[in-house]
Amino acid sequence: MRKQHDKQFKEDAVKYYVDHKELGVQGCAKNLGIGGSTLSRWISESKSENCIQVRGSGNYSSD
């Protein structure tokens, strides 16, 4: 079962990577206890959309 991380954790993880680029994505991910591909996706999302996607954060209105 996948663990869902909140927006703050994702933003902090990207900031950790930016501050510790010498470790690389895999090294940072290992230190944070997440997968490297997960961290890579969060980094890409933060660059392209200036916003990290969080599951369940959509704005749904009822009819």
JSON list of C-alpha atoms in Angstrom, two decimals:
[
{"chain": "A", "resi": 1, "resn": "MET", "atom": "CA", "xyz": [0.00, 0.00, 0.00]},
{"chain": "A", "resi": 2, "resn": "ARG", "atom": "CA", "xyz": [1.39, 3.37, -1.02]},
{"chain": "A", "resi": 3, "resn": "LYS", "atom": "CA", "xyz": [1.84, 6.06, 1.56]},
{"chain": "A", "resi": 4, "resn": "GLN", "atom": "CA", "xyz": [0.27, 9.38, 0.70]},
{"chain": "A", "resi": 5, "resn": "HIS", "atom": "CA", "xyz": [2.31, 12.44, 1.60]},
{"chain": "A", "resi": 6, "resn": "ASP", "atom": "CA", "xyz": [0.82, 15.83, 2.30]},
{"chain": "A", "resi": 7, "resn": "LYS", "atom": "CA", "xyz": [1.70, 18.94, 0.32]},
{"chain": "A", "resi": 8, "resn": "GLN", "atom": "CA", "xyz": [4.01, 20.28, 3.04]},
{"chain": "A", "resi": 9, "resn": "PHE", "atom": "CA", "xyz": [6.09, 17.09, 3.05]},
{"chain": "A", "resi": 10, "resn": "LYS", "atom": "CA", "xyz": [6.42, 17.21, -0.74]},
{"chain": "A", "resi": 11, "resn": "GLU", "atom": "CA", "xyz": [7.47, 20.86, -0.72]},
{"chain": "A", "resi": 12, "resn": "ASP", "atom": "CA", "xyz": [9.97, 20.17, 2.05]},
{"chain": "A", "resi": 13, "resn": "ALA", "atom": "CA", "xyz": [11.37, 17.18, 0.13]},
{"chain": "A", "resi": 14, "resn": "VAL", "atom": "CA", "xyz": [11.93, 19.33, -2.98]},
{"chain": "A", "resi": 15, "resn": "LYS", "atom": "CA", "xyz": [13.59, 22.02, -0.85]},
{"chain": "A", "resi": 16, "resn": "TYR", "atom": "CA", "xyz": [15.79, 19.36, 0.77]},
{"chain": "A", "resi": 17, "resn": "TYR", "atom": "CA", "xyz": [16.89, 18.23, -2.69]},
{"chain": "A", "resi": 18, "resn": "VAL", "atom": "CA", "xyz": [17.64, 21.80, -3.78]},
{"chain": "A", "resi": 19, "resn": "ASP", "atom": "CA", "xyz": [19.70, 22.36, -0.64]},
{"chain": "A", "resi": 20, "resn": "HIS", "atom": "CA", "xyz": [21.54, 19.02, -0.99]},
{"chain": "A", "resi": 21, "resn": "LYS", "atom": "CA", "xyz": [22.01, 18.53, -4.74]},
{"chain": "A", "resi": 22, "resn": "GLU", "atom": "CA", "xyz": [25.41, 16.98, -4.10]},
{"chain": "A", "resi": 23, "resn": "LEU", "atom": "CA", "xyz": [23.59, 13.87, -2.82]},
{"chain": "A", "resi": 24, "resn": "GLY", "atom": "CA", "xyz": [21.63, 13.49, -6.05]},
{"chain": "A", "resi": 25, "resn": "VAL", "atom": "CA", "xyz": [17.98, 12.54, -6.33]},
{"chain": "A", "resi": 26, "resn": "GLN", "atom": "CA", "xyz": [18.53, 8.97, -5.18]},
{"chain": "A", "resi": 27, "resn": "GLY", "atom": "CA", "xyz": [20.57, 9.98, -2.13]},
{"chain": "A", "resi": 28, "resn": "CYS", "atom": "CA", "xyz": [18.04, 12.59, -1.04]},
{"chain": "A", "resi": 29, "resn": "ALA", "atom": "CA", "xyz": [15.16, 10.19, -1.61]},
{"chain": "A", "resi": 30, "resn": "LYS", "atom": "CA", "xyz": [16.86, 7.51, 0.47]},
{"chain": "A", "resi": 31, "resn": "ASN", "atom": "CA", "xyz": [17.44, 9.98, 3.32]},
{"chain": "A", "resi": 32, "resn": "LEU", "atom": "CA", "xyz": [13.76, 11.00, 3.18]},
{"chain": "A", "resi": 33, "resn": "GLY", "atom": "CA", "xyz": [12.49, 7.41, 3.01]},
{"chain": "A", "resi": 34, "resn": "ILE", "atom": "CA", "xyz": [10.83, 7.80, -0.39]},
{"chain": "A", "resi": 35, "resn": "GLY", "atom": "CA", "xyz": [11.51, 6.48, -3.87]},
{"chain": "A", "resi": 36, "resn": "GLY", "atom": "CA", "xyz": [13.79, 8.28, -6.26]},
{"chain": "A", "resi": 37, "resn": "SER", "atom": "CA", "xyz": [11.19, 8.37, -9.02]},
{"chain": "A", "resi": 38, "resn": "THR", "atom": "CA", "xyz": [8.71, 9.90, -6.58]},
{"chain": "A", "resi": 39, "resn": "LEU", "atom": "CA", "xyz": [11.11, 12.69, -5.66]},
{"chain": "A", "resi": 40, "resn": "SER", "atom": "CA", "xyz": [11.95, 13.24, -9.33]},
{"chain": "A", "resi": 41, "resn": "ARG", "atom": "CA", "xyz": [8.26, 13.65, -10.14]},
{"chain": "A", "resi": 42, "resn": "TRP", "atom": "CA", "xyz": [7.77, 16.15, -7.31]},
{"chain": "A", "resi": 43, "resn": "ILE", "atom": "CA", "xyz": [10.80, 18.14, -8.51]},
{"chain": "A", "resi": 44, "resn": "SER", "atom": "CA", "xyz": [9.44, 18.22, -12.07]},
{"chain": "A", "resi": 45, "resn": "GLU", "atom": "CA", "xyz": [5.99, 19.26, -10.87]},
{"chain": "A", "resi": 46, "resn": "SER", "atom": "CA", "xyz": [7.43, 22.04, -8.76]},
{"chain": "A", "resi": 47, "resn": "LYS", "atom": "CA", "xyz": [9.38, 23.41, -11.74]},
{"chain": "A", "resi": 48, "resn": "SER", "atom": "CA", "xyz": [6.73, 23.10, -14.42]},
{"chain": "A", "resi": 49, "resn": "GLU", "atom": "CA", "xyz": [3.58, 24.06, -12.57]},
{"chain": "A", "resi": 50, "resn": "ASN", "atom": "CA", "xyz": [5.02, 25.92, -9.59]},
{"chain": "A", "resi": 51, "resn": "CYS", "atom": "CA", "xyz": [2.69, 23.64, -7.63]},
{"chain": "A", "resi": 52, "resn": "ILE", "atom": "CA", "xyz": [3.03, 20.06, -6.46]},
{"chain": "A", "resi": 53, "resn": "GLN", "atom": "CA", "xyz": [-0.02, 17.92, -7.07]},
{"chain": "A", "resi": 54, "resn": "VAL", "atom": "CA", "xyz": [-1.61, 16.38, -3.99]},
{"chain": "A", "resi": 55, "resn": "ARG", "atom": "CA", "xyz": [-4.18, 13.64, -4.25]},
{"chain": "A", "resi": 56, "resn": "GLY", "atom": "CA", "xyz": [-7.58, 14.82, -3.07]},
{"chain": "A", "resi": 57, "resn": "SER", "atom": "CA", "xyz": [-6.73, 18.50, -3.32]},
{"chain": "A", "resi": 58, "resn": "GLY", "atom": "CA", "xyz": [-9.12, 19.22, -6.18]},
{"chain": "A", "resi": 59, "resn": "ASN", "atom": "CA", "xyz": [-11.90, 21.73, -5.88]},
{"chain": "A", "resi": 60, "resn": "TYR", "atom": "CA", "xyz": [-15.08, 19.80, -6.46]},
{"chain": "A", "resi": 61, "resn": "SER", "atom": "CA", "xyz": [-18.46, 21.44, -6.37]},
{"chain": "A", "resi": 62, "resn": "SER", "atom": "CA", "xyz": [-21.73, 19.60, -6.20]},
{"chain": "A", "resi": 63, "resn": "ASP", "atom": "CA", "xyz": [-24.59, 20.30, -8.59]}
]
